[in-house]
PDB file of C-alpha atoms and ligand atoms in Angstrom:
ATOM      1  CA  UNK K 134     -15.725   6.985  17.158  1.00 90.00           C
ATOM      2  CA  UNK K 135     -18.463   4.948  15.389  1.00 95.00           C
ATOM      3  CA  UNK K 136     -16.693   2.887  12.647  1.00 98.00           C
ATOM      4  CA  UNK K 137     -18.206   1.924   9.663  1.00 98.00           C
ATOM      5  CA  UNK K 138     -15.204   0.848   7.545  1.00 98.00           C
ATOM      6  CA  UNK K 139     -11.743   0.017   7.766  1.00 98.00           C
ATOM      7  CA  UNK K 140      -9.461   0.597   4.638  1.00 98.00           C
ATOM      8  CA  UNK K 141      -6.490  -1.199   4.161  1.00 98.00           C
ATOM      9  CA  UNK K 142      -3.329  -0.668   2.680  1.00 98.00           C
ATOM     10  CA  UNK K 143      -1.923  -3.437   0.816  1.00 97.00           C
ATOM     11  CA  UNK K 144       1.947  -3.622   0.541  1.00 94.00           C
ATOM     12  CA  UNK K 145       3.397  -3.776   4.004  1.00 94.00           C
ATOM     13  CA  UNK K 146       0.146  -4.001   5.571  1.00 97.00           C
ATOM     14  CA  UNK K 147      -1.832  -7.549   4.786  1.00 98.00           C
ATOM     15  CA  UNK K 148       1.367  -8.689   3.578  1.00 97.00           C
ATOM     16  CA  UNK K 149       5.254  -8.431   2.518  1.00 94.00           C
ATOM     17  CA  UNK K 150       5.287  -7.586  -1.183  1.00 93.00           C
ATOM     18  CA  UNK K 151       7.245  -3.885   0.108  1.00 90.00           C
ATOM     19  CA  UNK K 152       9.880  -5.890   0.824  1.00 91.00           C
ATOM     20  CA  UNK K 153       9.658  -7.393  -2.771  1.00 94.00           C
ATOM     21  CA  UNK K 154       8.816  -4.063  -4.510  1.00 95.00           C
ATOM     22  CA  UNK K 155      11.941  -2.651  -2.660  1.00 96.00           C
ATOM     23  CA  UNK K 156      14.139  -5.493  -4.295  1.00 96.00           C
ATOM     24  CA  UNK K 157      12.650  -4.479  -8.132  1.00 97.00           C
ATOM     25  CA  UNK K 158      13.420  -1.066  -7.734  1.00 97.00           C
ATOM     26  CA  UNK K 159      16.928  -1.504  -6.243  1.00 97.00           C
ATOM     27  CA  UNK K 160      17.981  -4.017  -8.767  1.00 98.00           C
ATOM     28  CA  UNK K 161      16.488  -1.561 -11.032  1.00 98.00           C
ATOM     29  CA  UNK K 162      18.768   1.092 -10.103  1.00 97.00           C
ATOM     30  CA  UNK K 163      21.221  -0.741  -9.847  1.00 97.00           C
ATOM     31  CA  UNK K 164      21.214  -1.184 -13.745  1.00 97.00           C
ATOM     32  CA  UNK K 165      20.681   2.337 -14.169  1.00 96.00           C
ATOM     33  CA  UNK K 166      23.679   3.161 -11.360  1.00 97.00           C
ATOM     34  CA  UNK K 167      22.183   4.923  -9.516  1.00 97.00           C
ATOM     35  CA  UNK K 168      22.144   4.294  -5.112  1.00 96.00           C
ATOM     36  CA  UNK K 169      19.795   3.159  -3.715  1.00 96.00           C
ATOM     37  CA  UNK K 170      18.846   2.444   0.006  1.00 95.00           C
ATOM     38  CA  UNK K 171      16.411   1.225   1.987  1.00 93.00           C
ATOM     39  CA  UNK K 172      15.835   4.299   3.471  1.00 92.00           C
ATOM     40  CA  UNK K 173      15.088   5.745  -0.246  1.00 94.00           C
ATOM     41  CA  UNK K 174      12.775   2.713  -0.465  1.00 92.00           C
ATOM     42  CA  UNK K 175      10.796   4.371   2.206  1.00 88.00           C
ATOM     43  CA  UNK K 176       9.937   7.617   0.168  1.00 88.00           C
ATOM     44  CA  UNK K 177       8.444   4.919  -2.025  1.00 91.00           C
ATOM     45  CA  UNK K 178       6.259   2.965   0.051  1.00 90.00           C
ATOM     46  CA  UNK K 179       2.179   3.819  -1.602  1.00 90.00           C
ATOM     47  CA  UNK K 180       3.766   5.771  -5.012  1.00 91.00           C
ATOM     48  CA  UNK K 181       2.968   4.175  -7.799  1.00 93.00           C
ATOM     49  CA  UNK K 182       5.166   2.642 -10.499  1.00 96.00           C
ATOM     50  CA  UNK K 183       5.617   5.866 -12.461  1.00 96.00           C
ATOM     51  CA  UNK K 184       6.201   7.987  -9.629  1.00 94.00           C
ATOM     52  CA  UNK K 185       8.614   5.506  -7.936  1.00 96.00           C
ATOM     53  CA  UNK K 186      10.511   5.501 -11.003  1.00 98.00           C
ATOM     54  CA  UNK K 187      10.592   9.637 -11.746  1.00 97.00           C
ATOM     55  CA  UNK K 188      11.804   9.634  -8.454  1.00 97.00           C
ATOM     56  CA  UNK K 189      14.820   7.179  -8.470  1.00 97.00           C
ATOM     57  CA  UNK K 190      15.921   9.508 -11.659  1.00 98.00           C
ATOM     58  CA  UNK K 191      15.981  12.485 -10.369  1.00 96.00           C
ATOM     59  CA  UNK K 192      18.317  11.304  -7.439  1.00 95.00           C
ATOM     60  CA  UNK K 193      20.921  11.640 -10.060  1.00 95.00           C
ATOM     61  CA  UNK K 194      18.876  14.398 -11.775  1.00 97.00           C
ATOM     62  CA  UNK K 195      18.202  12.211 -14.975  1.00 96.00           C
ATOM     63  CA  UNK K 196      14.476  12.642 -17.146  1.00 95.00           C
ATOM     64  CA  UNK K 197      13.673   9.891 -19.966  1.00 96.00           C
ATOM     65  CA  UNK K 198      11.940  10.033 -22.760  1.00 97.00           C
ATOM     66  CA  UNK K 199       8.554   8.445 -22.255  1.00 97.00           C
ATOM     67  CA  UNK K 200       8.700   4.933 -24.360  1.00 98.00           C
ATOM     68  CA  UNK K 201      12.542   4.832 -22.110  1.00 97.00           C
ATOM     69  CA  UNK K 202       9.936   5.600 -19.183  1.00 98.00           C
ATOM     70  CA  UNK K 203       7.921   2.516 -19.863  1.00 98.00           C
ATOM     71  CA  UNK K 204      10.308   0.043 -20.606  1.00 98.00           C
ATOM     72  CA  UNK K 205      12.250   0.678 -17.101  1.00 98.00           C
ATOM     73  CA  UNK K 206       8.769   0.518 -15.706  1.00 98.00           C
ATOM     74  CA  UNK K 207       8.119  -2.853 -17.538  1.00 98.00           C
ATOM     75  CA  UNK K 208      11.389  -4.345 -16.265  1.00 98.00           C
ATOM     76  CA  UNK K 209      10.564  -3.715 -12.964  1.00 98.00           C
ATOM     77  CA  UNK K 210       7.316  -5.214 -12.719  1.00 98.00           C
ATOM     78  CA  UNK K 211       8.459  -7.884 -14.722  1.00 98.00           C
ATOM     79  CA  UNK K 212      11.032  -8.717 -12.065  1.00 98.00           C
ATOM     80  CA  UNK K 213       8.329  -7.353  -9.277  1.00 97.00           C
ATOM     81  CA  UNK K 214       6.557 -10.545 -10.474  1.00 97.00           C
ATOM     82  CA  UNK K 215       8.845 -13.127 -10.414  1.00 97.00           C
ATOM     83  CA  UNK K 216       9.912 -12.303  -7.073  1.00 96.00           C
ATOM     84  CA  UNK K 217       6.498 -13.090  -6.031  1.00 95.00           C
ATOM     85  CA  UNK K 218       5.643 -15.904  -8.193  1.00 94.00           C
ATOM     86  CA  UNK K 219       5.503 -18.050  -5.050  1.00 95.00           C
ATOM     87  CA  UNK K 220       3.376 -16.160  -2.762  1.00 96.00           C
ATOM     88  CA  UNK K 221       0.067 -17.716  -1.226  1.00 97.00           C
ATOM     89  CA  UNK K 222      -2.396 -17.751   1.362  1.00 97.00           C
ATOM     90  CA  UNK K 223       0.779 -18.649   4.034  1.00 97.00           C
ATOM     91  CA  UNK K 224       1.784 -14.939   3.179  1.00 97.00           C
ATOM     92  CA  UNK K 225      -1.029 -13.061   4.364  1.00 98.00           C
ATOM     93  CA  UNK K 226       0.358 -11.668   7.869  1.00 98.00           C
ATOM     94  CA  UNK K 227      -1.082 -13.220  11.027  1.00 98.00           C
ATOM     95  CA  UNK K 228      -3.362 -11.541  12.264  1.00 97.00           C
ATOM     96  CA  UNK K 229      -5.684 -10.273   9.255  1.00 98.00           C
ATOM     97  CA  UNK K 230      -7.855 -13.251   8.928  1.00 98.00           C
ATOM     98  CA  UNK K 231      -9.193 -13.198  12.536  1.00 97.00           C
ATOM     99  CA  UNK K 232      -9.532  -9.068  12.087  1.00 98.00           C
ATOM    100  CA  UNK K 233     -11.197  -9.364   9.045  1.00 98.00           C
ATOM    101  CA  UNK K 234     -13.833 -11.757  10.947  1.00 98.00           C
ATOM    102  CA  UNK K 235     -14.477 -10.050  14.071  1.00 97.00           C
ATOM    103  CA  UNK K 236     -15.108  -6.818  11.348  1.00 98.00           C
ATOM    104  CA  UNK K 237     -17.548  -8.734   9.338  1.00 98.00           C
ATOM    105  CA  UNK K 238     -19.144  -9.545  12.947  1.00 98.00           C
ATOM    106  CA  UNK K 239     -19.387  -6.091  13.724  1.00 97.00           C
ATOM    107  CA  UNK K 240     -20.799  -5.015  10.145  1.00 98.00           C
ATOM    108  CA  UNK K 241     -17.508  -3.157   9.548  1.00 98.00           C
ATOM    109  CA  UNK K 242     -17.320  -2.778   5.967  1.00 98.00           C
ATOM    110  CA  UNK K 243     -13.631  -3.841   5.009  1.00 98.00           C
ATOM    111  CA  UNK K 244     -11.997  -2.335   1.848  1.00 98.00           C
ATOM    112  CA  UNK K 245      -8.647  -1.876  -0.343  1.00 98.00           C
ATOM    113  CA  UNK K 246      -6.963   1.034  -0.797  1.00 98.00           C
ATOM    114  CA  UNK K 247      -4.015   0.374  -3.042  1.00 97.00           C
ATOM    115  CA  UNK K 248      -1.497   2.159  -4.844  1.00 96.00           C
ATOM    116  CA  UNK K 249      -0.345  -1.306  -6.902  1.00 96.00           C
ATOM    117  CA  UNK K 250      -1.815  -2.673 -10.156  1.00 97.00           C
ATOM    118  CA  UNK K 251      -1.636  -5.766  -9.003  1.00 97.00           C
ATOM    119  CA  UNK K 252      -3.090  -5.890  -6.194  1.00 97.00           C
ATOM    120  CA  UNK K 253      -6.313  -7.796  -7.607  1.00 97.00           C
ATOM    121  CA  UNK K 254      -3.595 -10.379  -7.884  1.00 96.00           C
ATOM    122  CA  UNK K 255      -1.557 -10.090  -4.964  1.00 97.00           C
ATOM    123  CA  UNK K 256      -5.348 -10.673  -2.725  1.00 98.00           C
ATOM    124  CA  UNK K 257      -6.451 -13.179  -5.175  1.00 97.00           C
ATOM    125  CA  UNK K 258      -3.020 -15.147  -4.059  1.00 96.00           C
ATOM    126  CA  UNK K 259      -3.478 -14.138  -0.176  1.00 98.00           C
ATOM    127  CA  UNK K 260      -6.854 -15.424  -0.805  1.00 97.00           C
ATOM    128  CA  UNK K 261      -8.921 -12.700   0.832  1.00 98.00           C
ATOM    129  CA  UNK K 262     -10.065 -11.107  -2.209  1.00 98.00           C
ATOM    130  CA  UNK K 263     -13.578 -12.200  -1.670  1.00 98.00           C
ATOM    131  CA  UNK K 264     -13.755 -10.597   1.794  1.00 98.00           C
ATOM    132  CA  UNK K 265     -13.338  -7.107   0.873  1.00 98.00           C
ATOM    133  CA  UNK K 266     -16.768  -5.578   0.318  1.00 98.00           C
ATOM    134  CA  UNK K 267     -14.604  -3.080  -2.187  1.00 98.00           C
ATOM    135  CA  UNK K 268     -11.070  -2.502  -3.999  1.00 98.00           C
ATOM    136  CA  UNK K 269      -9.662   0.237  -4.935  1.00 98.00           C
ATOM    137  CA  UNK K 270      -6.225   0.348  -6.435  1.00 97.00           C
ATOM    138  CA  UNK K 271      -3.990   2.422  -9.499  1.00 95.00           C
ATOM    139  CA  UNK K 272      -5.866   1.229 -11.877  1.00 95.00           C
ATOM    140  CA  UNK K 273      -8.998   3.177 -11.059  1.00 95.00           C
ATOM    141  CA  UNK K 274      -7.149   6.100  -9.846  1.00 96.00           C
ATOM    142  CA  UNK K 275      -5.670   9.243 -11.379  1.00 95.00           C
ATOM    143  CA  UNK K 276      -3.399  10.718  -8.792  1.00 95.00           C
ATOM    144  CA  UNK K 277      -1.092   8.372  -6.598  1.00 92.00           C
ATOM    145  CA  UNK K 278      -0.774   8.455  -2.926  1.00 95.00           C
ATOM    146  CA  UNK K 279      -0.422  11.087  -0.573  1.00 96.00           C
ATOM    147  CA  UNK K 280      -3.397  12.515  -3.309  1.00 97.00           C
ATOM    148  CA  UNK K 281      -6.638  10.914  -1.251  1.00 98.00           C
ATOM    149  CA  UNK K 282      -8.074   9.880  -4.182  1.00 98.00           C
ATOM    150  CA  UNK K 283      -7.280   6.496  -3.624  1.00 98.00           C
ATOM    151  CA  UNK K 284      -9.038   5.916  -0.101  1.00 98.00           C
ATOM    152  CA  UNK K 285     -11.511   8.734  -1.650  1.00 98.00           C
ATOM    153  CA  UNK K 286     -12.808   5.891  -4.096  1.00 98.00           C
ATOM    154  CA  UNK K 287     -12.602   3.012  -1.647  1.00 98.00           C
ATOM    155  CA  UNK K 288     -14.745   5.175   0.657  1.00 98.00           C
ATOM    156  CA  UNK K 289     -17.576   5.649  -1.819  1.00 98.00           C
ATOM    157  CA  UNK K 290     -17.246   2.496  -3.103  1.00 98.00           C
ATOM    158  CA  UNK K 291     -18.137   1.263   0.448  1.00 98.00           C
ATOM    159  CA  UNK K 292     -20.858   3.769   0.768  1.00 98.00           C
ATOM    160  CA  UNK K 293     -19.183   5.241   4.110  1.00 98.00           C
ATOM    161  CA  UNK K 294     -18.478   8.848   4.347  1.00 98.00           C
ATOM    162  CA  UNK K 295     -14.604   9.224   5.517  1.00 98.00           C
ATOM    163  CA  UNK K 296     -15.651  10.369   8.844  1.00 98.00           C
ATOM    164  CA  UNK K 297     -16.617   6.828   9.815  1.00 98.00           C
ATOM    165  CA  UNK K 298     -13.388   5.620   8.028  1.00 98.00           C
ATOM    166  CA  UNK K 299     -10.600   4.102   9.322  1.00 98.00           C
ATOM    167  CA  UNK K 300      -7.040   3.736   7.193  1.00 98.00           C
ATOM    168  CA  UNK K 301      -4.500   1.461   7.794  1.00 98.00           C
ATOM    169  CA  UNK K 302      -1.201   1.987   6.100  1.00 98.00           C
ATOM    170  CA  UNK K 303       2.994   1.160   5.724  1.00 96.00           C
ATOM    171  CA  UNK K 304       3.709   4.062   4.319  1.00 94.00           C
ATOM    172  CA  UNK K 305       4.503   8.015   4.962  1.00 94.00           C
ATOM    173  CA  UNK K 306       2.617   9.032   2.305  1.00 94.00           C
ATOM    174  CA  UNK K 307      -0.549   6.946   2.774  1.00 97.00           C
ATOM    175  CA  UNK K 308      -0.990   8.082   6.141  1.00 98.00           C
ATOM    176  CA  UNK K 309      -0.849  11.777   4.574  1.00 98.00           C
ATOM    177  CA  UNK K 310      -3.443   9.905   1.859  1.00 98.00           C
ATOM    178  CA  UNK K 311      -5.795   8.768   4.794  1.00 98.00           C
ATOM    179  CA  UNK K 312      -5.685  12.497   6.774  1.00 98.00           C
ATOM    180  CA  UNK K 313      -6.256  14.278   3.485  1.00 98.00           C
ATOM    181  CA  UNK K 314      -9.535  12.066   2.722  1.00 98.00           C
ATOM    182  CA  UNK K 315     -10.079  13.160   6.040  1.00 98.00           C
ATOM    183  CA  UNK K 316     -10.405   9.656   7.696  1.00 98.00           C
ATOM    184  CA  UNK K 317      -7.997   8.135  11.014  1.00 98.00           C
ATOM    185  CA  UNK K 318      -4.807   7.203  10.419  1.00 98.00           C
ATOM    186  CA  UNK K 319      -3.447   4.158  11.651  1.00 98.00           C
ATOM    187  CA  UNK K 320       0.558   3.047  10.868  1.00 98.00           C
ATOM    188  CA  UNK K 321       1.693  -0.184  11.254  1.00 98.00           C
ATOM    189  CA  UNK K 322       5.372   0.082  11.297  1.00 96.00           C
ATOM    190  CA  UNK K 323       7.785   2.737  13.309  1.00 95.00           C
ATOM    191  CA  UNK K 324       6.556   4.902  15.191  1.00 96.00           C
ATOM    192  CA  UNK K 325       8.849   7.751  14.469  1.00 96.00           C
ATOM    193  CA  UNK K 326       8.228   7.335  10.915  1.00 94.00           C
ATOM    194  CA  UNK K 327       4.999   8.054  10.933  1.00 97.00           C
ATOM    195  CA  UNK K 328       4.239  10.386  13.225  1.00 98.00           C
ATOM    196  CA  UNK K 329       0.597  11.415  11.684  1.00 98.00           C
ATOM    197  CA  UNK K 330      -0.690   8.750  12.330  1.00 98.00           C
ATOM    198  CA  UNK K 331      -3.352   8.381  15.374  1.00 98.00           C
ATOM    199  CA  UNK K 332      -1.872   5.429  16.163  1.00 98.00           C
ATOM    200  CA  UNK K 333       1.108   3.176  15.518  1.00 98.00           C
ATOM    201  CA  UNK K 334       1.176  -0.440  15.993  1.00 98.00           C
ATOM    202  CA  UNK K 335       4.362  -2.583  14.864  1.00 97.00           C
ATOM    203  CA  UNK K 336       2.466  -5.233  12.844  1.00 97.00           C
ATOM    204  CA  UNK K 337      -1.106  -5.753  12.123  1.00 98.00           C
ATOM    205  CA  UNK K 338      -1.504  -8.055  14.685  1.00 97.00           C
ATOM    206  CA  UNK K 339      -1.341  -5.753  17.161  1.00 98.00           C
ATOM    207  CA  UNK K 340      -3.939  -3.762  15.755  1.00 97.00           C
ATOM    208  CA  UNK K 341      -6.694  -3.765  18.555  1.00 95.00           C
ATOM    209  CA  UNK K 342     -10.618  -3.120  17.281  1.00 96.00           C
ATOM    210  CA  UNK K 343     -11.335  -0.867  21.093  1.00 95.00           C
ATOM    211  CA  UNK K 344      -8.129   1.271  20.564  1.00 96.00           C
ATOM    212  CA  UNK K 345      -9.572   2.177  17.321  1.00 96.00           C
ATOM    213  CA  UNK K 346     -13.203   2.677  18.268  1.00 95.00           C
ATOM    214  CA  UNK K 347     -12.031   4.802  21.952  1.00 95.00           C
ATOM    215  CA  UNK K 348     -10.678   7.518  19.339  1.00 93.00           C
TER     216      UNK K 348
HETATM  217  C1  G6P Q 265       2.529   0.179  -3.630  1.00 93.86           C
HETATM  218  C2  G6P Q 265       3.858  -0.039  -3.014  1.00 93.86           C
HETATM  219  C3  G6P Q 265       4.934   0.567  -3.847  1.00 93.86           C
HETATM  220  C4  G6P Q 265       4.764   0.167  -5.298  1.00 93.86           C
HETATM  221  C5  G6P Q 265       3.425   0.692  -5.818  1.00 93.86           C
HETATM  222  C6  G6P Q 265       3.151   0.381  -7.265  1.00 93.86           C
HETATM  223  O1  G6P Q 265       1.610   0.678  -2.845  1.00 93.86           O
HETATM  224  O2  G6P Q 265       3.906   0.456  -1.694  1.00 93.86           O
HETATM  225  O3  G6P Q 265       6.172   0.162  -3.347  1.00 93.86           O
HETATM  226  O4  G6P Q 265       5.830   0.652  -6.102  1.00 93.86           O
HETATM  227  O5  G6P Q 265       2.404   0.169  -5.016  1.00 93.86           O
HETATM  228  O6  G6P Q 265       2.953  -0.992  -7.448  1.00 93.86           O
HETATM  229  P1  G6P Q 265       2.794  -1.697  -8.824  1.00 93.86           P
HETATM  230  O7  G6P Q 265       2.501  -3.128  -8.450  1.00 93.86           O
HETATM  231  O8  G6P Q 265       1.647  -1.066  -9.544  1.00 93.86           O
HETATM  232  O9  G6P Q 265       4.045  -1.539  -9.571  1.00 93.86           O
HETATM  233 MG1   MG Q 266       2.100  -0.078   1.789  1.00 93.86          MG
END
């Protein structure tokens, strides 16, 4: 294929805030007693905060009032944020910065597709912000991951229709995301897990630009 773009996940993908995010949310239940696993945590990987939270609740088959609904939600990004207080450039995973030049090489347009709210923060830290030619993330979007709004946006933000896209996600339902905006899916991760996607490498260092355009 002829790429034009290549959309990234955040979370799990150009770094490890998932592994953070997982922490908030089990602490999080925790307080509310209710289980939760790291295999939950996987069901959660691209949902956004409320969605993440609705569905820790109903594991036990609880609903909250709204304002109940916010401060839970406020808790956990409150701890979500501590936990990375101390994140920098040294997080970004290897690999991305020598991708994200050989793209710019090739006129790939590089953007964000992001289900967090802070993600202009989290890239600002990584310090790659200024490479991405566009971001998407929650706070422009309506409807969370596996919804395609989110890649949807980044795509026309880019000015690349999805056929020339590429995805790159973590997360169950942001592959589904990236084959519903009707773009290739790549995983980084297990294999097993997701099993939509095109291709699966285990980290995004083994992402390889020929496998990608030879599809
Ligand atoms: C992501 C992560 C999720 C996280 C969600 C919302 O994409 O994969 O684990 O819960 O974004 O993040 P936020 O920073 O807005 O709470
Ligand atoms: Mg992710």
């Amino acid at each position: 294929m002829q790429i034009r773009a290549i959309i990234f996940d955040l979370d799990g993908v150009l770094t490890d805030t998932a592994h953070y995010h997982f922490q908030a949310w089990q602490a999080l239940a925790h307080d509310l007693s209710i289980p939760f696993t790291e295999q939950d945590n996987e069901q959660l990987k691209g949902v956004d905060r409320l969605g993440s939270l609705r569905w820790i609740l109903q594991k036990v088959g609880r609903t909250l009032s709204e304002a109940e609904e916010t401060r839970l939600m406020q808790q956990k990004n409150e701890h979500y944020l501590k936990l990375i207080e101390h994140m920098g450039t040294k997080d970004l995973f290897p690999g991305v910065q020598s991708l994200f030049t050989e793209l710019k090489q090739l006129n790939i347009k590089i953007g964000l597709a992001s289900a967090s709210k802070n993600a202009g923060m989290v890239v600002e830290r990584l310090g790659i912000a200024a490479q991405f030619d566009f971001i998407a993330d929650a706070n422009y979007v309506k409807n969370s991951k596996p919804d395609p709004e989110v890649f949807l946006l980044a795509a026309k933000g880019l000015g690349v229709t999805p056929e020339y896209c590429i995805g790159v996600e973590d997360a169950v339902a942001g592959i589904e995301a990236i084959n519903r905006a009707g773009m290739r899916a790549i995983g980084i991760g297990d294999k097993e897990l997701l099993s939509d996607a095109l291709i699966v490498y285990p980290s995004i260092d083994a992402l390889n630009l020929a496998d990608l355009q030879a599809l």
